Amino acid sequence: MSDPAAYTVLAGRAVRLTRRNPDAVITALVLPVLLMLVFVYFFGGAIETSTGKYVTYVAPGVLILCAGYGASMTATTVSDDMTGGIIDRFRSMDTSPTAVLSGHVAASVARNAAATAAVLAVAFAIGFRPHAGTADWLAAIGILLLYLTALSWLGAAAGLLAKTPEAAGGFTFGMLFLPYPSSAFVPIDTMPGWLHGFADNQPVTPVIESLRGLLLDQPTGNSPWLALAWCLGLLALALPLCAVLFRRRTG
């Protein structure tokens, strides 16, 4: 199988696996929407932000939370492949190892893009009103896609590292936890002082601040450049790690 054909076929296979798994569809599409409704209607009235309506503040944070759920599913599906024998079948067909993992990452990015669209649609329905121009929307979408891709490759590495799909889910706990000690749901200056250093300098915060600034037509400072640096750094870590772990698991 030629490499271009292999990439297309295996990406389609990963998307079909998601469609056939109702739990994955619910986790990817329904859970982020429910979480946003919970934050807006249960907690939003008690949280002061600079954006007026709490949905305006929290929507970019929920978009990043979607990426964490998508990456956790990537880890599980990659681990399923590594333990289920299908990889041996692919190797007998002279399929590129990169195509196998790229298929899962492509499906993860597509799944997260659908979840992002669902979250934005619900956010609009309950009062989210961005003020971005075309260039700001394109920049926000580009940063979000780069973050989704980096996190999906990290999820693939977690799936290769774990011995079982259950363990792979545990490896991704950090990805799901990171948005909470950041500016995703509350302003960082409302957190305890000892937490500010971590919250200000972890990878999620500049991505969220970039999305918030671009979508609300507010000053972004150096957040977009920091977001790009974090995403490219995570990719530089995840890609060679995936290559090494795949060779070790299949060698």
PDB file of N, CA and C in Angstrom, residues 35 39 61 64-69 71-72 147 151 169-185 191 194-195 198-199 202-205 208:
ATOM      1  N   LEU A  35     -20.600  20.235  30.131  1.00  0.00           N
ATOM      2  CA  LEU A  35     -19.714  20.926  31.075  1.00  0.00           C
ATOM      3  C   LEU A  35     -19.845  22.439  30.941  1.00  0.00           C
ATOM      4  N   PHE A  39     -20.907  24.937  33.927  1.00  0.00           N
ATOM      5  CA  PHE A  39     -20.103  26.073  34.386  1.00  0.00           C
ATOM      6  C   PHE A  39     -20.896  27.375  34.278  1.00  0.00           C
ATOM      7  N   GLY A  61     -12.097  28.334  27.238  1.00  0.00           N
ATOM      8  CA  GLY A  61     -11.597  27.286  28.132  1.00  0.00           C
ATOM      9  C   GLY A  61     -12.241  25.948  27.859  1.00  0.00           C
ATOM     10  N   ILE A  64     -10.688  24.227  24.891  1.00  0.00           N
ATOM     11  CA  ILE A  64      -9.430  23.540  25.220  1.00  0.00           C
ATOM     12  C   ILE A  64      -9.698  22.252  25.987  1.00  0.00           C
ATOM     13  N   LEU A  65     -10.741  22.261  26.820  1.00  0.00           N
ATOM     14  CA  LEU A  65     -11.102  21.043  27.553  1.00  0.00           C
ATOM     15  C   LEU A  65     -11.488  19.935  26.570  1.00  0.00           C
ATOM     16  N   CYS A  66     -12.153  20.294  25.466  1.00  0.00           N
ATOM     17  CA  CYS A  66     -12.514  19.313  24.429  1.00  0.00           C
ATOM     18  C   CYS A  66     -11.269  18.585  23.932  1.00  0.00           C
ATOM     19  N   ALA A  67     -10.177  19.347  23.735  1.00  0.00           N
ATOM     20  CA  ALA A  67      -8.963  18.745  23.196  1.00  0.00           C
ATOM     21  C   ALA A  67      -8.429  17.668  24.132  1.00  0.00           C
ATOM     22  N   GLY A  68      -8.544  17.893  25.436  1.00  0.00           N
ATOM     23  CA  GLY A  68      -8.087  16.894  26.402  1.00  0.00           C
ATOM     24  C   GLY A  68      -8.868  15.598  26.297  1.00  0.00           C
ATOM     25  N   TYR A  69     -10.200  15.718  26.132  1.00  0.00           N
ATOM     26  CA  TYR A  69     -11.016  14.505  25.986  1.00  0.00           C
ATOM     27  C   TYR A  69     -10.658  13.774  24.698  1.00  0.00           C
ATOM     28  N   ALA A  71      -7.773  13.776  23.129  1.00  0.00           N
ATOM     29  CA  ALA A  71      -6.465  13.139  23.272  1.00  0.00           C
ATOM     30  C   ALA A  71      -6.555  11.876  24.118  1.00  0.00           C
ATOM     31  N   SER A  72      -7.401  11.891  25.134  1.00  0.00           N
ATOM     32  CA  SER A  72      -7.530  10.695  25.977  1.00  0.00           C
ATOM     33  C   SER A  72      -8.104   9.534  25.166  1.00  0.00           C
ATOM     34  N   TYR A 147      -2.818  23.170  18.549  1.00  0.00           N
ATOM     35  CA  TYR A 147      -2.888  22.615  19.899  1.00  0.00           C
ATOM     36  C   TYR A 147      -3.537  21.221  19.875  1.00  0.00           C
ATOM     37  N   LEU A 151      -1.594  17.826  21.089  1.00  0.00           N
ATOM     38  CA  LEU A 151      -2.139  17.027  22.187  1.00  0.00           C
ATOM     39  C   LEU A 151      -2.507  15.614  21.700  1.00  0.00           C
ATOM     40  N   GLY A 169      -5.830   5.375  29.544  1.00  0.00           N
ATOM     41  CA  GLY A 169      -6.741   6.398  30.042  1.00  0.00           C
ATOM     42  C   GLY A 169      -6.167   7.125  31.240  1.00  0.00           C
ATOM     43  N   GLY A 170      -5.442   6.390  32.102  1.00  0.00           N
ATOM     44  CA  GLY A 170      -4.835   7.012  33.265  1.00  0.00           C
ATOM     45  C   GLY A 170      -3.717   7.967  32.903  1.00  0.00           C
ATOM     46  N   PHE A 171      -2.949   7.617  31.835  1.00  0.00           N
ATOM     47  CA  PHE A 171      -1.848   8.479  31.415  1.00  0.00           C
ATOM     48  C   PHE A 171      -2.341   9.858  30.989  1.00  0.00           C
ATOM     49  N   THR A 172      -3.564   9.921  30.497  1.00  0.00           N
ATOM     50  CA  THR A 172      -4.054  11.188  29.953  1.00  0.00           C
ATOM     51  C   THR A 172      -4.751  12.045  30.997  1.00  0.00           C
ATOM     52  N   PHE A 173      -4.732  11.625  32.256  1.00  0.00           N
ATOM     53  CA  PHE A 173      -5.359  12.416  33.304  1.00  0.00           C
ATOM     54  C   PHE A 173      -4.800  13.840  33.333  1.00  0.00           C
ATOM     55  N   GLY A 174      -3.484  13.953  33.146  1.00  0.00           N
ATOM     56  CA  GLY A 174      -2.859  15.270  33.174  1.00  0.00           C
ATOM     57  C   GLY A 174      -3.411  16.197  32.108  1.00  0.00           C
ATOM     58  N   MET A 175      -3.686  15.638  30.911  1.00  0.00           N
ATOM     59  CA  MET A 175      -4.219  16.468  29.830  1.00  0.00           C
ATOM     60  C   MET A 175      -5.598  17.026  30.193  1.00  0.00           C
ATOM     61  N   LEU A 176      -6.395  16.210  30.892  1.00  0.00           N
ATOM     62  CA  LEU A 176      -7.729  16.650  31.292  1.00  0.00           C
ATOM     63  C   LEU A 176      -7.673  17.607  32.474  1.00  0.00           C
ATOM     64  N   PHE A 177      -6.620  17.491  33.297  1.00  0.00           N
ATOM     65  CA  PHE A 177      -6.532  18.305  34.511  1.00  0.00           C
ATOM     66  C   PHE A 177      -5.960  19.698  34.231  1.00  0.00           C
ATOM     67  N   LEU A 178      -5.066  19.816  33.242  1.00  0.00           N
ATOM     68  CA  LEU A 178      -4.342  21.072  33.020  1.00  0.00           C
ATOM     69  C   LEU A 178      -5.235  22.308  32.865  1.00  0.00           C
ATOM     70  N   PRO A 179      -6.391  22.245  32.189  1.00  0.00           N
ATOM     71  CA  PRO A 179      -7.192  23.475  32.062  1.00  0.00           C
ATOM     72  C   PRO A 179      -7.682  24.040  33.396  1.00  0.00           C
ATOM     73  N   TYR A 180      -7.777  23.218  34.436  1.00  0.00           N
ATOM     74  CA  TYR A 180      -8.343  23.720  35.701  1.00  0.00           C
ATOM     75  C   TYR A 180      -7.404  24.699  36.416  1.00  0.00           C
ATOM     76  N   PRO A 181      -6.105  24.369  36.614  1.00  0.00           N
ATOM     77  CA  PRO A 181      -5.208  25.391  37.187  1.00  0.00           C
ATOM     78  C   PRO A 181      -4.668  26.323  36.102  1.00  0.00           C
ATOM     79  N   SER A 182      -5.555  26.985  35.392  1.00  0.00           N
ATOM     80  CA  SER A 182      -5.182  27.943  34.343  1.00  0.00           C
ATOM     81  C   SER A 182      -6.250  29.039  34.346  1.00  0.00           C
ATOM     82  N   SER A 183      -6.233  29.871  33.312  1.00  0.00           N
ATOM     83  CA  SER A 183      -7.249  30.926  33.230  1.00  0.00           C
ATOM     84  C   SER A 183      -8.503  30.456  32.509  1.00  0.00           C
ATOM     85  N   ALA A 184      -8.697  29.146  32.362  1.00  0.00           N
ATOM     86  CA  ALA A 184      -9.827  28.632  31.581  1.00  0.00           C
ATOM     87  C   ALA A 184     -11.168  28.980  32.203  1.00  0.00           C
ATOM     88  N   PHE A 185     -11.319  28.812  33.516  1.00  0.00           N
ATOM     89  CA  PHE A 185     -12.642  28.921  34.149  1.00  0.00           C
ATOM     90  C   PHE A 185     -12.753  30.071  35.137  1.00  0.00           C
ATOM     91  N   MET A 191      -6.864  32.826  42.310  1.00  0.00           N
ATOM     92  CA  MET A 191      -6.325  31.582  42.878  1.00  0.00           C
ATOM     93  C   MET A 191      -5.333  31.904  43.984  1.00  0.00           C
ATOM     94  N   TRP A 194       0.447  30.879  45.721  1.00  0.00           N
ATOM     95  CA  TRP A 194       1.453  29.868  45.410  1.00  0.00           C
ATOM     96  C   TRP A 194       1.166  29.146  44.093  1.00  0.00           C
ATOM     97  N   LEU A 195      -0.082  29.281  43.564  1.00  0.00           N
ATOM     98  CA  LEU A 195      -0.446  28.600  42.325  1.00  0.00           C
ATOM     99  C   LEU A 195      -0.230  29.472  41.087  1.00  0.00           C
ATOM    100  N   PHE A 198       2.641  28.470  38.443  1.00  0.00           N
ATOM    101  CA  PHE A 198       2.305  27.337  37.573  1.00  0.00           C
ATOM    102  C   PHE A 198       1.206  27.706  36.581  1.00  0.00           C
ATOM    103  N   ALA A 199       0.145  28.355  37.088  1.00  0.00           N
ATOM    104  CA  ALA A 199      -0.992  28.682  36.220  1.00  0.00           C
ATOM    105  C   ALA A 199      -0.591  29.642  35.096  1.00  0.00           C
ATOM    106  N   GLN A 202       2.080  27.463  32.365  1.00  0.00           N
ATOM    107  CA  GLN A 202       1.835  26.128  31.820  1.00  0.00           C
ATOM    108  C   GLN A 202       1.274  26.279  30.400  1.00  0.00           C
ATOM    109  N   PRO A 203       1.304  25.209  29.589  1.00  0.00           N
ATOM    110  CA  PRO A 203       0.977  25.362  28.151  1.00  0.00           C
ATOM    111  C   PRO A 203      -0.445  25.794  27.852  1.00  0.00           C
ATOM    112  N   VAL A 204      -1.402  25.471  28.720  1.00  0.00           N
ATOM    113  CA  VAL A 204      -2.811  25.762  28.401  1.00  0.00           C
ATOM    114  C   VAL A 204      -3.114  27.256  28.464  1.00  0.00           C
ATOM    115  N   THR A 205      -2.544  27.956  29.434  1.00  0.00           N
ATOM    116  CA  THR A 205      -2.899  29.365  29.651  1.00  0.00           C
ATOM    117  C   THR A 205      -2.649  30.255  28.430  1.00  0.00           C
ATOM    118  N   ILE A 208      -5.345  29.542  25.762  1.00  0.00           N
ATOM    119  CA  ILE A 208      -6.655  30.100  26.109  1.00  0.00           C
ATOM    120  C   ILE A 208      -6.650  31.623  25.992  1.00  0.00           C
TER     121      ILE A 208
END
